[in-house]
CSV table of C-alpha atoms in Angstrom, one decimal:
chain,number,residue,atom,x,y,z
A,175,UNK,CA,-59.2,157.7,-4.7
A,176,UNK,CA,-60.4,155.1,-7.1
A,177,UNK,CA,-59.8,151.3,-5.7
A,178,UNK,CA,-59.0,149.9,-8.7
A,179,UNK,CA,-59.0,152.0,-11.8
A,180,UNK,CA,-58.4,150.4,-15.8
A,181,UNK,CA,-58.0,152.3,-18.9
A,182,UNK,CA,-59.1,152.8,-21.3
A,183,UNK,CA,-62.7,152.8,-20.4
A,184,UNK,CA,-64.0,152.7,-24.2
A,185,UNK,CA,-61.8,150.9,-26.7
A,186,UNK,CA,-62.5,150.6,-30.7
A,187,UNK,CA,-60.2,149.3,-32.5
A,188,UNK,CA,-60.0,147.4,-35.8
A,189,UNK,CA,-59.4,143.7,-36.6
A,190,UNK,CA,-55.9,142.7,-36.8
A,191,UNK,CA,-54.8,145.6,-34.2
A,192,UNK,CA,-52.8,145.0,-31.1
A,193,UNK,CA,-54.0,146.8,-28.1
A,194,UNK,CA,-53.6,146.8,-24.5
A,195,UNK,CA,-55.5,147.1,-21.6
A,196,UNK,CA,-53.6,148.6,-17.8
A,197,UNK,CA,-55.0,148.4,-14.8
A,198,UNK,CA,-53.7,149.1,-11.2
A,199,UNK,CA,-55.1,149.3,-8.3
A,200,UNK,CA,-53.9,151.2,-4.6
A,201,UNK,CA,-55.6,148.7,-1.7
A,202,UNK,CA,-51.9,147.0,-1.2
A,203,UNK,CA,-53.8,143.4,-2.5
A,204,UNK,CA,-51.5,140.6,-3.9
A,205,UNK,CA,-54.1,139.1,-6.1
A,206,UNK,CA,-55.4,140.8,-9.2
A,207,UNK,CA,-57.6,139.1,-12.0
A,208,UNK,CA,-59.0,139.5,-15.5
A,209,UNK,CA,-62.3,138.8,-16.4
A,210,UNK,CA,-64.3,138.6,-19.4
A,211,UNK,CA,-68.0,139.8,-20.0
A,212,UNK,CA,-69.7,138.9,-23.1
A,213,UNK,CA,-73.1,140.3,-24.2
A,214,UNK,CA,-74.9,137.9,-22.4
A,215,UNK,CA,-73.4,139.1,-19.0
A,216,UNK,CA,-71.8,135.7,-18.4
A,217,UNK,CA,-68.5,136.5,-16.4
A,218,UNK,CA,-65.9,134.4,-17.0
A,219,UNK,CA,-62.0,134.6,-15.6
A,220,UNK,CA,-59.1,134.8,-18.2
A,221,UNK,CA,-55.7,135.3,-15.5
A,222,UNK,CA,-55.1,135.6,-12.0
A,223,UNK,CA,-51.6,137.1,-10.4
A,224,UNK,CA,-50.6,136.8,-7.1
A,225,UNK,CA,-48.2,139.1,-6.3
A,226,UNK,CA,-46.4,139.1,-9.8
A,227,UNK,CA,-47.2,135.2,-10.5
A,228,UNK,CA,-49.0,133.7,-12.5
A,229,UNK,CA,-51.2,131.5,-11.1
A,230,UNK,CA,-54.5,130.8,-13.4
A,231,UNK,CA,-54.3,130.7,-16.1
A,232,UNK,CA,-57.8,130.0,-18.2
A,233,UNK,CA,-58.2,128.6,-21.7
A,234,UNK,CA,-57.6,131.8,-23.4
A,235,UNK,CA,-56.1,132.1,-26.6
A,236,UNK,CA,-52.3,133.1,-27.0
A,237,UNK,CA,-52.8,136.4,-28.4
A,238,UNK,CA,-54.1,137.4,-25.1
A,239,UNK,CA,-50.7,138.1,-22.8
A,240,UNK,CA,-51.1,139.5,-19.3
A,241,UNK,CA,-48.3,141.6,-17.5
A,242,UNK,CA,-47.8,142.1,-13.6
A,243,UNK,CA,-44.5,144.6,-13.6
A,244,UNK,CA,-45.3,145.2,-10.0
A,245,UNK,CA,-47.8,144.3,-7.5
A,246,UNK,CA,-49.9,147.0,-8.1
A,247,UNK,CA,-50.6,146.9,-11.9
A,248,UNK,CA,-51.6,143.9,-14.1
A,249,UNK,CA,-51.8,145.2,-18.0
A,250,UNK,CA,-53.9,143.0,-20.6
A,251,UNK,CA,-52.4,142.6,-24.2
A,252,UNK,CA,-54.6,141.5,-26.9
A,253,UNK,CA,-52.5,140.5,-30.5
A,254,UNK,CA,-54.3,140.2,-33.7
A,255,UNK,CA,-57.8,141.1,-32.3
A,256,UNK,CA,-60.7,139.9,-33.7
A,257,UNK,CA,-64.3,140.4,-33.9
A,258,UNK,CA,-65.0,138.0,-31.2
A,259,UNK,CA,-62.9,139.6,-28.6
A,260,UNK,CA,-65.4,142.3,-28.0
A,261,UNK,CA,-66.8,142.2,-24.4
A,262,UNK,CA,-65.9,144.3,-21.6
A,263,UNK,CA,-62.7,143.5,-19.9
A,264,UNK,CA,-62.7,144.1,-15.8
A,265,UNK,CA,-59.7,143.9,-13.7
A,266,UNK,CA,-60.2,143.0,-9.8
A,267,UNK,CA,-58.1,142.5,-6.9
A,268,UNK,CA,-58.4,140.5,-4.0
A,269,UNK,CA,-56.8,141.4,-0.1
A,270,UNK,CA,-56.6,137.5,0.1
A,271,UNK,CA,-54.3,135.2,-2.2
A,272,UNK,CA,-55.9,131.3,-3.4
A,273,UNK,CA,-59.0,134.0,-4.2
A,274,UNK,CA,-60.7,133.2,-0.7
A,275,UNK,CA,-62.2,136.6,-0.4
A,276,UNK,CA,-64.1,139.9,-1.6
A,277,UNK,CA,-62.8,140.8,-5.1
A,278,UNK,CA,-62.8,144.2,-6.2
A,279,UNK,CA,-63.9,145.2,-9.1
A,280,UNK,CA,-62.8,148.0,-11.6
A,281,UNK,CA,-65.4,149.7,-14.1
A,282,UNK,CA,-64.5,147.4,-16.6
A,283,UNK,CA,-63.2,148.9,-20.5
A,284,UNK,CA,-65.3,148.0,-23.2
A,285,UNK,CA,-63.8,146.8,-26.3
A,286,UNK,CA,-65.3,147.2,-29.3
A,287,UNK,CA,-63.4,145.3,-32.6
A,288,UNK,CA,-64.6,146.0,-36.0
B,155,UNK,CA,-67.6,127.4,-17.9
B,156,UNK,CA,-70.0,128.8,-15.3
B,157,UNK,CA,-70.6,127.7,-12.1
B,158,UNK,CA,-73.8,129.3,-10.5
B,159,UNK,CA,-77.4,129.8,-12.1
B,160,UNK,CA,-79.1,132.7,-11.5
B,161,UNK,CA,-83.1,132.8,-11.6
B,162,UNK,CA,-84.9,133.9,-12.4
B,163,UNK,CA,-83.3,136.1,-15.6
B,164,UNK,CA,-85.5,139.0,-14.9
B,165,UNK,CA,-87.5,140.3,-12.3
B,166,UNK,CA,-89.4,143.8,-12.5
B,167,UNK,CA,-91.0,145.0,-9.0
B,168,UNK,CA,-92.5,148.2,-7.7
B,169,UNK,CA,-90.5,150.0,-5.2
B,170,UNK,CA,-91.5,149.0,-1.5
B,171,UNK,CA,-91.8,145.2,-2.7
B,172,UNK,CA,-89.5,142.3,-2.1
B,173,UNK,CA,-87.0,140.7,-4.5
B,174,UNK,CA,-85.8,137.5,-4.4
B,175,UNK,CA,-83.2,135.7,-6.6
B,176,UNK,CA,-82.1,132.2,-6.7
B,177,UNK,CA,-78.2,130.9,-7.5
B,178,UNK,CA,-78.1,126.9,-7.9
B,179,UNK,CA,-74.0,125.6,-8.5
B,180,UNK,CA,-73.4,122.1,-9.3
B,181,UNK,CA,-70.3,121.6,-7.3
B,182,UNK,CA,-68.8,122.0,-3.7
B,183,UNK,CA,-68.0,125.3,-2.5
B,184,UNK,CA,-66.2,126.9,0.3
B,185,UNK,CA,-68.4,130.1,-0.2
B,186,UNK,CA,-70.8,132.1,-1.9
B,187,UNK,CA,-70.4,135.5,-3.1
B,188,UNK,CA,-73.7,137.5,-4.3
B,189,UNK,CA,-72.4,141.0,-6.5
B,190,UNK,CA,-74.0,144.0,-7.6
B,191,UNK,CA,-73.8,145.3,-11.1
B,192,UNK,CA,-75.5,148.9,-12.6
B,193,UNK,CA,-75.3,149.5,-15.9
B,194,UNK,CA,-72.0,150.1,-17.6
B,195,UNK,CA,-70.6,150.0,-14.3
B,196,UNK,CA,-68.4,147.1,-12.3
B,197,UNK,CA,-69.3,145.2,-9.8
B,198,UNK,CA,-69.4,145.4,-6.2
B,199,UNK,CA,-69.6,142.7,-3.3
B,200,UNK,CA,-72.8,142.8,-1.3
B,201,UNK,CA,-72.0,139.7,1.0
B,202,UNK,CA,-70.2,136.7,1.6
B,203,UNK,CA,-72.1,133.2,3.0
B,204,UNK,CA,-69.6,130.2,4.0
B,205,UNK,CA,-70.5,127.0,3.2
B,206,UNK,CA,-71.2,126.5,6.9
B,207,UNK,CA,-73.6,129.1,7.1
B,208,UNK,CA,-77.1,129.0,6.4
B,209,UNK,CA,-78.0,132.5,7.0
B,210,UNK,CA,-76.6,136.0,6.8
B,211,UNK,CA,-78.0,139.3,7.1
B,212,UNK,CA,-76.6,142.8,6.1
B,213,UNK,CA,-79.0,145.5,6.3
B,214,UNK,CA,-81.9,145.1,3.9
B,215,UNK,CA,-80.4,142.0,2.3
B,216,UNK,CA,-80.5,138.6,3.6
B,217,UNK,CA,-78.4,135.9,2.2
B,218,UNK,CA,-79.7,132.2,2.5
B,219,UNK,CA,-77.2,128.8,1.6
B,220,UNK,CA,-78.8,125.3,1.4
B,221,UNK,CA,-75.7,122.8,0.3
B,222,UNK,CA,-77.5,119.7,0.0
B,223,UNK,CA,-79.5,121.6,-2.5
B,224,UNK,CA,-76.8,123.7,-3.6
B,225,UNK,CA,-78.5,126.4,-3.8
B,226,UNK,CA,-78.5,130.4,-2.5
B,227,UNK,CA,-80.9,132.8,-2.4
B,228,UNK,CA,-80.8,136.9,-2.1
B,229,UNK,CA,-83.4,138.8,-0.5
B,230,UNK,CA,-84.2,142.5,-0.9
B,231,UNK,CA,-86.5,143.7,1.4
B,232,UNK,CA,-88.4,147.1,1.0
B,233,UNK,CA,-86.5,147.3,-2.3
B,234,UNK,CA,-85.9,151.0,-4.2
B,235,UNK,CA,-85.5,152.3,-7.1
B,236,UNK,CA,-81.7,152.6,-6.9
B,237,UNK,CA,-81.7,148.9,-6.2
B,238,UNK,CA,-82.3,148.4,-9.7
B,239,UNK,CA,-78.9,146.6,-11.0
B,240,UNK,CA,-77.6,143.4,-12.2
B,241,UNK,CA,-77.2,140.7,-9.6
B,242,UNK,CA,-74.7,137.7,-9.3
B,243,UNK,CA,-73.9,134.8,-7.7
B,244,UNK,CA,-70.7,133.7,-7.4
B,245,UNK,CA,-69.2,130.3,-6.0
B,246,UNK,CA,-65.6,129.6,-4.5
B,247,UNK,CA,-64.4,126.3,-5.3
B,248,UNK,CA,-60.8,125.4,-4.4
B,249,UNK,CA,-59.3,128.9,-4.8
B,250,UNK,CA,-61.6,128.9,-8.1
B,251,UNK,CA,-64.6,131.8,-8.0
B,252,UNK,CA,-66.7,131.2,-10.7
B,253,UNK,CA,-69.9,133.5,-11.2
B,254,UNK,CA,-73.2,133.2,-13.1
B,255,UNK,CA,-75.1,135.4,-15.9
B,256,UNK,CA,-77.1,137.1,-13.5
B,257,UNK,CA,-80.7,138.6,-12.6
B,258,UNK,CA,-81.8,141.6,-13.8
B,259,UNK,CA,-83.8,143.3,-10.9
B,260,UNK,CA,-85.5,146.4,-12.1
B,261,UNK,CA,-87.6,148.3,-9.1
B,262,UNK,CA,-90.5,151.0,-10.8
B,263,UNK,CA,-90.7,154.0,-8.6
């Protein structure tokens, strides 16, 4: 019955590695987002999709690469990770595209790069 | 970058007290959004104040905006121990919702 539901929920990896990140969610929302958390707490958006489009699109590096195959699921793919990419990664979705509304959040999959 | 302020970092308060915690932004917004965060968990909307609003209620919290200060504030009345969490602020700005680093309520039974 989970909203919106990511895996993995623990991730540790080494540097250099690619990995990915999925998420999907079941509330029938257009919008779906990735955000970063750091270790400071400070939340900060990477990608927003409305209904399979692209439409923010922050100053992330490259080897990040987001990936809507339907409405429902937007996957995170990280290239060549490095030590600094460590954070917790959340996925939301929103009922409301241009990210008027409630978001909802999943329980977020820590990454851990060595 | 980050749009709200949260403040103060940290607040520690015995059960049955009051919490309040401040957001300042720096920009125009068409709401504010304050979110609830316990540990190693995600977070999840409390309430939702629109910029022409100045008050809001839902159950024990109440939600004040003051645009020309641009600020918000979030109080927890008769507060409990499973209150303790991680609170944010966050501000919609032309379809852009940007949030702050937080308070860190923790309520001592």
């Amino acid at each position: 019955d989970t909203a919106v539901s990511q895996t993995p929920k623990y991730l540790v990896t080494q540097m250099g590695n690619d990995k990915s990140i999925k998420c999907e969610q079941n509330l029938g929302h257009d919008t779906m987002y990735w955000y970063k958390q750091d270790s400071k707490k400070f939340l900060k958006i990477m990608f927003s999709y409305n209904n399979k489009e692209l439409i923010i699109n922050e100053t992330v590096p490259n080897r990040f690469s987001p990936k809507s195959p339907d409405k429902a699921h937007l996957n995170l793919h990280i290239n060549s990770l490095e030590l600094g990419d460590s954070a917790v990664y959340f996925c939301a979705s929103s009922p409301e595209s241009g990210n008027t509304g409630e978001l909802f959040f999943g329980e977020g999959s820590r990454l851990t790069v060595l | 970058s980050q749009q709200g302020e949260e403040d103060p970092q940290a607040l520690s308060i015995q059960e049955g007290e009051n919490a309040t915690m401040n957001c300042s932004y720096k920009t125009s917004i068409n709401n504010l959004q304050w979110y609830r965060q316990n540990s190693g968990r995600g977070l999840v909307h409390l309430i939702l104040i629109r910029s022409n609003e100045r008050e809001k209620h839902s159950g024990r919290l109440r939600v004040t905006l003051d645009t020309s200060k641009k600020s918000s504030s979030l109080l927890i009345t008769a507060s409990r121990a499973a209150d303790t969490a991680s609170y944010f602020c966050a501000t919609l700005s032309n379809n852009d919702m940007r949030f702050g680093a937080g308070t860190r309520l923790t309520v001592k039974p």
